[in-house]
Coordinates of C-alpha atoms in Angstrom, one line a residue:
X1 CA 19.2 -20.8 1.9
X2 CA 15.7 -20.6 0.6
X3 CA 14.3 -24.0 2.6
X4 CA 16.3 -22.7 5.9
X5 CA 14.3 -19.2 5.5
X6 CA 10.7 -21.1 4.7
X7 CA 11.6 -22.8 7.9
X8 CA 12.4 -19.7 10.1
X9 CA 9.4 -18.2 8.8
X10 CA 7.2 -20.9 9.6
X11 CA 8.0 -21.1 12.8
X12 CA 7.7 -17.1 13.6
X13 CA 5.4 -17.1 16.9
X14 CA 4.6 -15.1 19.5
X15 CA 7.5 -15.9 21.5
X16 CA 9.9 -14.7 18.8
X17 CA 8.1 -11.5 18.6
X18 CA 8.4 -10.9 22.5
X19 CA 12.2 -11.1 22.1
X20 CA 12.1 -8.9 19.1
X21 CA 13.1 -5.5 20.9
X22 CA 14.1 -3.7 18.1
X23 CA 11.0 -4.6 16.2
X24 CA 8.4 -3.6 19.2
X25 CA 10.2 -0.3 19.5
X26 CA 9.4 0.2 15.8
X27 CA 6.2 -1.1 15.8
X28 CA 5.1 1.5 18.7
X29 CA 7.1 4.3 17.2
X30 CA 4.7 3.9 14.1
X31 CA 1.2 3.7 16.3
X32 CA 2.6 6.6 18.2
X33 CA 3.2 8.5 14.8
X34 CA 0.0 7.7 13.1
X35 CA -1.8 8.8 16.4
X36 CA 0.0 12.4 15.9
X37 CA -1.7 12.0 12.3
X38 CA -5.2 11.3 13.8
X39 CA -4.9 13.9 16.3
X40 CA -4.1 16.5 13.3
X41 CA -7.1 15.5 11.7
X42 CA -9.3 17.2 14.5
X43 CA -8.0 20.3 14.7
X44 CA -10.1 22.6 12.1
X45 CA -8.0 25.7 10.3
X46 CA -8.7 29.1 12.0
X47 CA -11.1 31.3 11.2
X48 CA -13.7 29.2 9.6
X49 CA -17.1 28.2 10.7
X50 CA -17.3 24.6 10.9
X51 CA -21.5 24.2 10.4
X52 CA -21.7 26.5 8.0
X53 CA -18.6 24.4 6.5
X54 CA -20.1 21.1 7.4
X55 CA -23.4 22.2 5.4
X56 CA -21.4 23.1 2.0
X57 CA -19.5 19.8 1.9
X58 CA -22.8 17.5 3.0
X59 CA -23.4 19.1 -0.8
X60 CA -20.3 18.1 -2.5
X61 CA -19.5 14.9 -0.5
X62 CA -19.7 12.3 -3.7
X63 CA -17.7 14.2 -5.7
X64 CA -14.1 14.3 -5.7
X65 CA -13.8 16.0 -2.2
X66 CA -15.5 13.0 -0.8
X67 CA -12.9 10.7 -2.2
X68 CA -9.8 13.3 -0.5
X69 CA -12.0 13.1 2.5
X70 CA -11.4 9.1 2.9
X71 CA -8.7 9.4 2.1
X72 CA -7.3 12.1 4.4
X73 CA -9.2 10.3 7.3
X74 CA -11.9 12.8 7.5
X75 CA -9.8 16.2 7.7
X76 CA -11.7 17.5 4.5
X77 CA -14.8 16.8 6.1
X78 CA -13.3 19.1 9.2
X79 CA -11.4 21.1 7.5
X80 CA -8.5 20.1 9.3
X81 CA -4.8 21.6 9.4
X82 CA -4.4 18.2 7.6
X83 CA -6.9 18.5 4.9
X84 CA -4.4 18.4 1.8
X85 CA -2.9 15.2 3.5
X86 CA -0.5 13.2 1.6
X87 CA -2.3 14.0 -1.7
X88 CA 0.3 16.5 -3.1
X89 CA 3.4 14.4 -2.5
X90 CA 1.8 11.7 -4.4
X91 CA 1.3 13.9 -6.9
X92 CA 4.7 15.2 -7.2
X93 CA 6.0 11.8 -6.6
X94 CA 4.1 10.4 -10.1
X95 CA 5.2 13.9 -12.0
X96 CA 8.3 13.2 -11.3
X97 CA 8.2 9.6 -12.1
X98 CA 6.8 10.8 -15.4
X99 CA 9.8 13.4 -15.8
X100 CA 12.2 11.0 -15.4
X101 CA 11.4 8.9 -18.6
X102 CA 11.4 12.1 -20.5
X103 CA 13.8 14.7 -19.6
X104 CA 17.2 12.8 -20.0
X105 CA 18.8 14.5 -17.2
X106 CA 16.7 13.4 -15.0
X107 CA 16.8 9.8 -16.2
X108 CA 20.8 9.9 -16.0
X109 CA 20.3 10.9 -12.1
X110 CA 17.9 7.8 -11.7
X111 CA 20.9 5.5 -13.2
X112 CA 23.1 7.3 -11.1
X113 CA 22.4 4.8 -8.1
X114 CA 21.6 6.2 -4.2
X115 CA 22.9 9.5 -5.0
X116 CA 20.6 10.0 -7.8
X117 CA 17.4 9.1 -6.0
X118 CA 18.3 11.2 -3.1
X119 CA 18.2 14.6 -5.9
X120 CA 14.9 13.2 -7.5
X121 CA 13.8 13.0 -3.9
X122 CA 14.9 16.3 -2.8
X123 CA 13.2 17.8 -6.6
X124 CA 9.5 16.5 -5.5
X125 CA 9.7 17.5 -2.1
X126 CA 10.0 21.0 -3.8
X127 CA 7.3 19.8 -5.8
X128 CA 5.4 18.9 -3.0
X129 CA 5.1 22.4 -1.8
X130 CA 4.8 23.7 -5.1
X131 CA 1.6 22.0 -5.5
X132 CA 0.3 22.3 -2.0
X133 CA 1.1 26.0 -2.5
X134 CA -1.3 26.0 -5.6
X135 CA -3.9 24.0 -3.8
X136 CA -4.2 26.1 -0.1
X137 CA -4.4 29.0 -2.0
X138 CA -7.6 27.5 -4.3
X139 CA -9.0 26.0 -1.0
X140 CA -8.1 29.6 0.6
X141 CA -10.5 31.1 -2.3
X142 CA -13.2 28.6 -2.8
X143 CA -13.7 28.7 1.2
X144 CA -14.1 32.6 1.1
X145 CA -16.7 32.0 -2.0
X146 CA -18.8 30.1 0.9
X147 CA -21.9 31.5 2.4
X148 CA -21.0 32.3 5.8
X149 CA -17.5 29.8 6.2
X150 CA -15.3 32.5 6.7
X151 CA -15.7 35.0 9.6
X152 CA -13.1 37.5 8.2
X153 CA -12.8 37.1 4.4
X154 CA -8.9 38.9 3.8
X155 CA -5.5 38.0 2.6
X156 CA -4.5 37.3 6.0
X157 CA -7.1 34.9 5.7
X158 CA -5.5 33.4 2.7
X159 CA -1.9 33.7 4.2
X160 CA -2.6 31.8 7.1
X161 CA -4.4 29.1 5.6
X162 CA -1.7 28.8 2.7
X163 CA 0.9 28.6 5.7
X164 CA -1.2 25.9 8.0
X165 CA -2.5 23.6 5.3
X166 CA 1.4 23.2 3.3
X167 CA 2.9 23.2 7.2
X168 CA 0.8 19.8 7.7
X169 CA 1.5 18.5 4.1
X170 CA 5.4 19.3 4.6
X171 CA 4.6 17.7 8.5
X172 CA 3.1 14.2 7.3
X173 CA 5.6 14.1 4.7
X174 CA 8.4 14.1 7.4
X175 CA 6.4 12.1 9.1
X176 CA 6.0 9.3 6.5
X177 CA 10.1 9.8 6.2
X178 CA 10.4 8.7 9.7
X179 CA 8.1 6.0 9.9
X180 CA 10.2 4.6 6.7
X181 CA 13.5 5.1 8.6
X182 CA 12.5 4.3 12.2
X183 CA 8.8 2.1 12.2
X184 CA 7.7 -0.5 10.5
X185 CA 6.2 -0.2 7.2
X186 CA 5.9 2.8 4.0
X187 CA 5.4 5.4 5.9
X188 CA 3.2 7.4 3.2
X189 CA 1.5 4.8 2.3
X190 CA 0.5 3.8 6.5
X191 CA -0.7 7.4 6.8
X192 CA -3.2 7.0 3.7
X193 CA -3.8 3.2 5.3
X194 CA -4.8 4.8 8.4
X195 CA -6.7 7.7 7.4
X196 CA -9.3 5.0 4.9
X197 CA -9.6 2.3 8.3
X198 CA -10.7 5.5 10.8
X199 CA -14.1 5.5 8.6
X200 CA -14.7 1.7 8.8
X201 CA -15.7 1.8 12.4
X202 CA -18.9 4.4 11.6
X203 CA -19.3 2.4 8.7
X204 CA -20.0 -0.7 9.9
X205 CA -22.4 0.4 12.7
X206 CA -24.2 2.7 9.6
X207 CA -24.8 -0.6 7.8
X208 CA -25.6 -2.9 11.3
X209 CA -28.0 0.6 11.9
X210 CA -29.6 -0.2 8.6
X211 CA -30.1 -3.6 9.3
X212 CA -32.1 -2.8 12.5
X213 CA -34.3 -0.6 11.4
X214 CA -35.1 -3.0 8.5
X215 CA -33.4 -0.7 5.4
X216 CA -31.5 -4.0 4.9
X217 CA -32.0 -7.5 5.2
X218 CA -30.3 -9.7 7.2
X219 CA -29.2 -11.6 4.4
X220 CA -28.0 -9.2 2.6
X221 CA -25.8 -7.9 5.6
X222 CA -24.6 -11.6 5.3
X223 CA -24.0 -11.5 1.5
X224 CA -22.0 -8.4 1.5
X225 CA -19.7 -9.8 4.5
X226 CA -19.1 -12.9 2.9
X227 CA -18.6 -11.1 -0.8
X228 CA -16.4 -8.6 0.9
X229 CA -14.2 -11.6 2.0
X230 CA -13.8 -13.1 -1.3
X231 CA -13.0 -9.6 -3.0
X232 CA -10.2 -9.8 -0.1
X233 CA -8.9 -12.8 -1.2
X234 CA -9.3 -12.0 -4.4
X235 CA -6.9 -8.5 -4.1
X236 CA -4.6 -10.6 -1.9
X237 CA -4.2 -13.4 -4.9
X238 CA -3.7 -11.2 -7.3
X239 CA -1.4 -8.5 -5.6
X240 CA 0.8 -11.6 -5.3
X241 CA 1.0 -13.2 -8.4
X242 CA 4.0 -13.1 -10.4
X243 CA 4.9 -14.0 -14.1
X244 CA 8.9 -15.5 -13.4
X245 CA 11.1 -15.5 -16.2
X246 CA 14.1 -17.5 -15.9
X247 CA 17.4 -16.3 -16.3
X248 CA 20.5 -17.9 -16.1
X249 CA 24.5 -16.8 -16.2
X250 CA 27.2 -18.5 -18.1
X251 CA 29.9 -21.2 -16.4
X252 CA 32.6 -19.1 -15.7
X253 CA 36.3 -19.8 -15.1
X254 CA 38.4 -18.2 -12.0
X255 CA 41.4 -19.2 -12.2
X256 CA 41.9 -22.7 -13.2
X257 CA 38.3 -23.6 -11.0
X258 CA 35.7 -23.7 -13.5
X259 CA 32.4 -22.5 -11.6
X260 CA 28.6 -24.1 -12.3
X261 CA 26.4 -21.2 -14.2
X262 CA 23.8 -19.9 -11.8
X263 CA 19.6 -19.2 -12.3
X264 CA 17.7 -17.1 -11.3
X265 CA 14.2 -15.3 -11.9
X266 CA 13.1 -12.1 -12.9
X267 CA 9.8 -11.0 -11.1
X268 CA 7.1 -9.4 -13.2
X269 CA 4.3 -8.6 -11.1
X270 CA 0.9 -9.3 -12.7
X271 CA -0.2 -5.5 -11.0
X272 CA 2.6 -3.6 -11.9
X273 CA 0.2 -0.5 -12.0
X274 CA -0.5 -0.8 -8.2
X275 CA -3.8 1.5 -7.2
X276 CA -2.7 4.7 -9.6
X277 CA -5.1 3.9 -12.5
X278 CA -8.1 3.8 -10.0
X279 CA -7.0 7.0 -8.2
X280 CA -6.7 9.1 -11.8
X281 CA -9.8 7.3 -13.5
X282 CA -12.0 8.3 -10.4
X283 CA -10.1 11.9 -9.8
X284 CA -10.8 12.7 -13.6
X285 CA -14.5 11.3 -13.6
X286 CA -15.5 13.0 -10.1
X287 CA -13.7 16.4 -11.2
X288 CA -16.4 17.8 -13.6
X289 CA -19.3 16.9 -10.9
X290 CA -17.3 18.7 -8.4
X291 CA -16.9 21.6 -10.4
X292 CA -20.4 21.9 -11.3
X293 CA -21.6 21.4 -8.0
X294 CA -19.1 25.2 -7.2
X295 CA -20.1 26.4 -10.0
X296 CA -24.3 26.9 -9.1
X297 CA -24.9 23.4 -11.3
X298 CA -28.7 25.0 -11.7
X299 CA -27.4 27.4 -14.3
X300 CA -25.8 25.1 -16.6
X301 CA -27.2 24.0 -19.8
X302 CA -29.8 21.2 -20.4
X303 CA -26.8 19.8 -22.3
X304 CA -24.5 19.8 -19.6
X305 CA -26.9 19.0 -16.8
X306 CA -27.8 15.6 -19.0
X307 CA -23.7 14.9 -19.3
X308 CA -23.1 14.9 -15.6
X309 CA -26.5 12.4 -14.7
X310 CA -25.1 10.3 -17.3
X311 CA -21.5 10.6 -15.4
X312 CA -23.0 9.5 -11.9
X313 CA -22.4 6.9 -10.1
X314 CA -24.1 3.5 -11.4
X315 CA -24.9 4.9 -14.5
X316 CA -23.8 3.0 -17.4
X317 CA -22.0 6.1 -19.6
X318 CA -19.6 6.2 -15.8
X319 CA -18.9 2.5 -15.4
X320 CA -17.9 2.9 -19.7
X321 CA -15.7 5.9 -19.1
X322 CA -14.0 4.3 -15.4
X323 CA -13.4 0.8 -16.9
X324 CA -11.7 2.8 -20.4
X325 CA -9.3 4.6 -18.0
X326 CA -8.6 2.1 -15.3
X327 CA -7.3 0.0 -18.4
X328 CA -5.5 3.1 -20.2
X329 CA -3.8 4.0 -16.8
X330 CA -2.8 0.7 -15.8
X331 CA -0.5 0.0 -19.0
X332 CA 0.4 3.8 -19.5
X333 CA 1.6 3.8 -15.9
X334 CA 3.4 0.2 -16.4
X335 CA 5.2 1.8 -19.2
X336 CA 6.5 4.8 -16.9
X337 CA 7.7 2.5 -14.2
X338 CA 8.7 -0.5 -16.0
X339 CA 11.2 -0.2 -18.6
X340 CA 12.1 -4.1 -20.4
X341 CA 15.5 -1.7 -22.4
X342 CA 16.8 -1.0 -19.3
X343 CA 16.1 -4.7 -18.1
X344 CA 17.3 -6.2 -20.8
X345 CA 20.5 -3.9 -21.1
X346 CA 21.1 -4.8 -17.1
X347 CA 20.9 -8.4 -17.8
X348 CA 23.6 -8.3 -20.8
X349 CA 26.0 -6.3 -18.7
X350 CA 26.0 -8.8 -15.8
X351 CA 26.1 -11.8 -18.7
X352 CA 22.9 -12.9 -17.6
X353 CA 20.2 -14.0 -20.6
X354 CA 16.8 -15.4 -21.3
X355 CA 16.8 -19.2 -22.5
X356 CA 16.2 -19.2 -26.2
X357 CA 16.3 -15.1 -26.8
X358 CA 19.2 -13.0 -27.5
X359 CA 20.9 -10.6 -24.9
X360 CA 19.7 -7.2 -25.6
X361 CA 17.0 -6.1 -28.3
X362 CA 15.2 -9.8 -28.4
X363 CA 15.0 -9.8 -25.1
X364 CA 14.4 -6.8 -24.1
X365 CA 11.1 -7.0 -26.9
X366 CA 10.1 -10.9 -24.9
X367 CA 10.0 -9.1 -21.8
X368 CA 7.9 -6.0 -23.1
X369 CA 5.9 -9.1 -24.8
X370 CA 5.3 -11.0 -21.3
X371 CA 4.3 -7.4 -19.5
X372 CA 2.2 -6.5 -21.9
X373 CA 0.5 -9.8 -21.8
X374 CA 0.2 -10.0 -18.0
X375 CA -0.8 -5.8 -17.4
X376 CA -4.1 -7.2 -19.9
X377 CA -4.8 -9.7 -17.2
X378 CA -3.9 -6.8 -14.4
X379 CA -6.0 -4.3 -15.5
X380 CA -9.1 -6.6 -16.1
X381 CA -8.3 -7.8 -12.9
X382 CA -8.7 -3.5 -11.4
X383 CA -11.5 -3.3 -13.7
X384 CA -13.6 -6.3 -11.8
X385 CA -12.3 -4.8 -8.4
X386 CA -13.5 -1.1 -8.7
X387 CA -17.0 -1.9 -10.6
X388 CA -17.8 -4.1 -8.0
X389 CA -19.2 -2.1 -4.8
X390 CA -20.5 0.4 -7.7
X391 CA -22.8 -2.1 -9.4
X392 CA -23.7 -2.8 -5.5
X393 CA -24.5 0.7 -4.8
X394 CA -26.6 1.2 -8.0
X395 CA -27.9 -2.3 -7.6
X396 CA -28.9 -2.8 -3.8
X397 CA -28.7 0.6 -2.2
X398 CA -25.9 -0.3 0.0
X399 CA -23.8 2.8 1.3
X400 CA -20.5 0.9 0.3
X401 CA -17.6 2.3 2.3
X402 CA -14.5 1.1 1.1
X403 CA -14.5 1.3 -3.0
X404 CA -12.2 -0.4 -5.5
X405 CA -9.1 1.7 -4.9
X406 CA -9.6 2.3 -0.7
X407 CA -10.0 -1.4 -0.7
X408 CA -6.8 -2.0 -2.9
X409 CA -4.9 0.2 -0.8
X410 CA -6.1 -1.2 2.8
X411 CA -4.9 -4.5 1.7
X412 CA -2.1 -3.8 -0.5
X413 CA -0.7 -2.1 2.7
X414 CA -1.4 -4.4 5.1
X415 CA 0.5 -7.3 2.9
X416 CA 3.5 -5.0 2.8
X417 CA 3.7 -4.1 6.3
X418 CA 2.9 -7.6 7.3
X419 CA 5.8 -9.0 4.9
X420 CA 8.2 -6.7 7.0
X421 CA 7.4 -7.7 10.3
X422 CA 8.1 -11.2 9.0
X423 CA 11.3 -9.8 7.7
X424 CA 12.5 -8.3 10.9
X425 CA 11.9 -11.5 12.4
X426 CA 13.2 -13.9 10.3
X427 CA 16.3 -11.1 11.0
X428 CA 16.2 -11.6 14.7
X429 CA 16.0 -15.1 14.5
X430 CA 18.8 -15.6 11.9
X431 CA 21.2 -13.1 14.4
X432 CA 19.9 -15.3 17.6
X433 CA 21.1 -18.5 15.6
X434 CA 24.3 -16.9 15.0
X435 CA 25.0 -15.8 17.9
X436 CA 24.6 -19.3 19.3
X437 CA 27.0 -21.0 17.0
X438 CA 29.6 -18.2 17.9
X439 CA 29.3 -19.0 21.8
X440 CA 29.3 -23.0 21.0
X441 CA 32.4 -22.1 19.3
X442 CA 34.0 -20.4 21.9
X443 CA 33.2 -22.8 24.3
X444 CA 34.6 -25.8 22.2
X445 CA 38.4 -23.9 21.3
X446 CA 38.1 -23.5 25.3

């Protein structure tokens, strides 16, 4: 089965992909639904003034609101009806995930099989709005604090910003549902995708704008391009790699047929983490810069004012603090999603064991054993990733676009959608070969 899918998949081509129907349809229901997300990005709240807007955000850009605005495709930076983007169902997602390995009701409804997710699904898209609630009505505020933003200060101000900004949260969430269920792709995660690629386009010409008017060399255009390449490469290694541990299953006897013990693997990836310990570390470092910066930052304390130049970018005390998260966040995250007990209890019910280690407690303490090794490895791995275009920003000048975790997303993303399109195809091609065999059939009992 294996070799006979390496061999469909190898020879996946353009021509199978034209005969694919079902797959185009999904493919353009998915560009047609992240075009509906673009075109929400444009359309500012009411009752705001966008330059006097404009002007208070060029001042807090670097701080965490510059990091939303990538990655809600430039609808902070507008103050768009989409401006809390996907950010609070992420949010709610990981509380939840959180909840789950410490409230054992909750953890029974995970173990309770599709039922069980579909309640933990329905509990954070009540958390969702919760925390979009809290967050429109701080944005609601802070934008009323502005010199000049608001042209009617008021609670129906407030109201109707509360109402638009968690209308398009609860909006991109359905939409992310329907890409899941009817495109091609996570949904959520295309809309994030899509929202970090619109910037690329201005950034590029930015850098090539650079490079004309002699701000940058030519060859270090070239470096960057060809360094950007082999952090690609790099991501897509790594994001791939897999620790296997064998597993195999006892003879067993039906009847009086005696059947061969199977083996198979169990998949540890080397990232379990995926891009949450970047997300946090830089959230948590950016927040008390971003605070400041509301706060009149000229009226802080020497003390203070010293703490947050130390805590800019490219300065050494930041790259300390964001390599001691990423690493903390990577294996406390690992722990939250990963759980060798119920592994190892999973594998002993099915009568499934690792070679040389007892079902249940040994292996369930080899397994936490091989994790732990391999998240070291992962987070180092993170570490190396998100330092990178901030020692080149400190070290060159260079208005890096896409940081550690924009570029881990961009290409996590694209090697998930990319494995699906694969998938429906190798499906198409499978039913076409079927389908053949059952007319050859027909023909030959004729």
């Amino acid at each position: 089965m294996a070799s006979a899918a390496e061999q469909l998949a190898s020879n996946l081509n353009f021509a199978a992909f034209a005969k694919a129907e079902d797959l185009k349809k999904r493919i353009w229901f998915t560009v047609g639904a992240l075009l509906v997300y673009r075109l929400g990005t444009y359309i500012p709240l009411p009752g705001i003034n966008p330059d006097a807007f404009a002007q208070a955000f060029s001042s807090q850009s670097k701080g965490v609101l510059g990091m939303f605005n990538m990655f809600a495709g430039g609808a902070v930076q507008r103050m768009a009806i989409f401006a809390l983007g996907i950010m609070p169902y992420i949010s709610a997602s990981i509380i939840m995930q959180l909840m789950t390995s410490v409230i054992p009701s909750l953890e029974a409804l995970k173990k309770e099989g599709e039922q069980g997710r579909k309640i933990i699904n329905q509990y954070t898209r009540y958390g969702t709005v919760l925390l979009a609630l809290i967050q429109a009505y701080g944005i609601s505020v802070g934008l009323e604090g502005g010199n000049g933003i608001v042209n009617d200060p008021g609670m129906f101000f407030r109201i109707s910003t509360v109402v638009t900004l968690v209308g398009g949260t609860m909006f991109l969430m359905w939409l992310g549902e329907q890409i899941t269920a009817r495109g091609i792709g996570n949904g959520i995660s295309l809309i994030i995708f899509s929202g970090i690629v619109a910037g690329l386009p201005r950034a590029i010409s930015g850098t090539l704008e650079l490079g004309r008017t002699g701000a940058l060399s030519t060859g270090l255009i070239l470096a960057i391009i060809v360094l950007a390449i082999v952090v690609i490469a790099l991501i897509v290694f790594f994001e791939r790699a897999q620790r296997r541990l064998l597993i195999q299953y006892p003879k067993r006897q039906v009847g009086n047929r005696m059947f061969q013990g199977d083996t198979s693997h169990l998949p540890l990836k080397l990232n379990t983490s995926g891009v949450i310990p970047p997300i946090f570390a830089s959230s948590l470092l950016l927040l008390p810069a971003t605070v400041a910066g509301f706060s009149q930052a000229t009226n802080l304390p020497a003390w203070a004012s010293t703490v947050l130049a130390s805590l800019g970018h490219g300065q050494p005390l930041y790259m300390i603090f964001y390599a001691s998260m990423i690493v903390f966040f990577a294996f406390f995250y690992t722990a939250i999603v990963f759980n060798p007990k119920d592994t190892a209890d999973q594998l002993k019910k099915h009568s499934g064991f690792i070679p040389g280690y007892r079902p249940g407690e040994r292996t369930a303490e080899y397994i936490d054993y091989v994790l732990t090794r391999i998240t070291v490895v992962g987070a180092i791995y993170l570490v190396l990733v998100c330092l990178l275009p901030e020692f080149l920003i400190s070290a060159t000048g260079v208005p890096f676009y896409l940081g550690g975790t924009s570029l881990l997303i961009v290409v996590s993303v694209t090697l998930d959608t990319v494995a699906q399109i694969q998938g429906h195809l190798i499906a198409h091609q499978y039913e076409g070969l079927i389908k053949k065999s059952k007319l050859r059939g027909g023909k030959r009992s004729r």
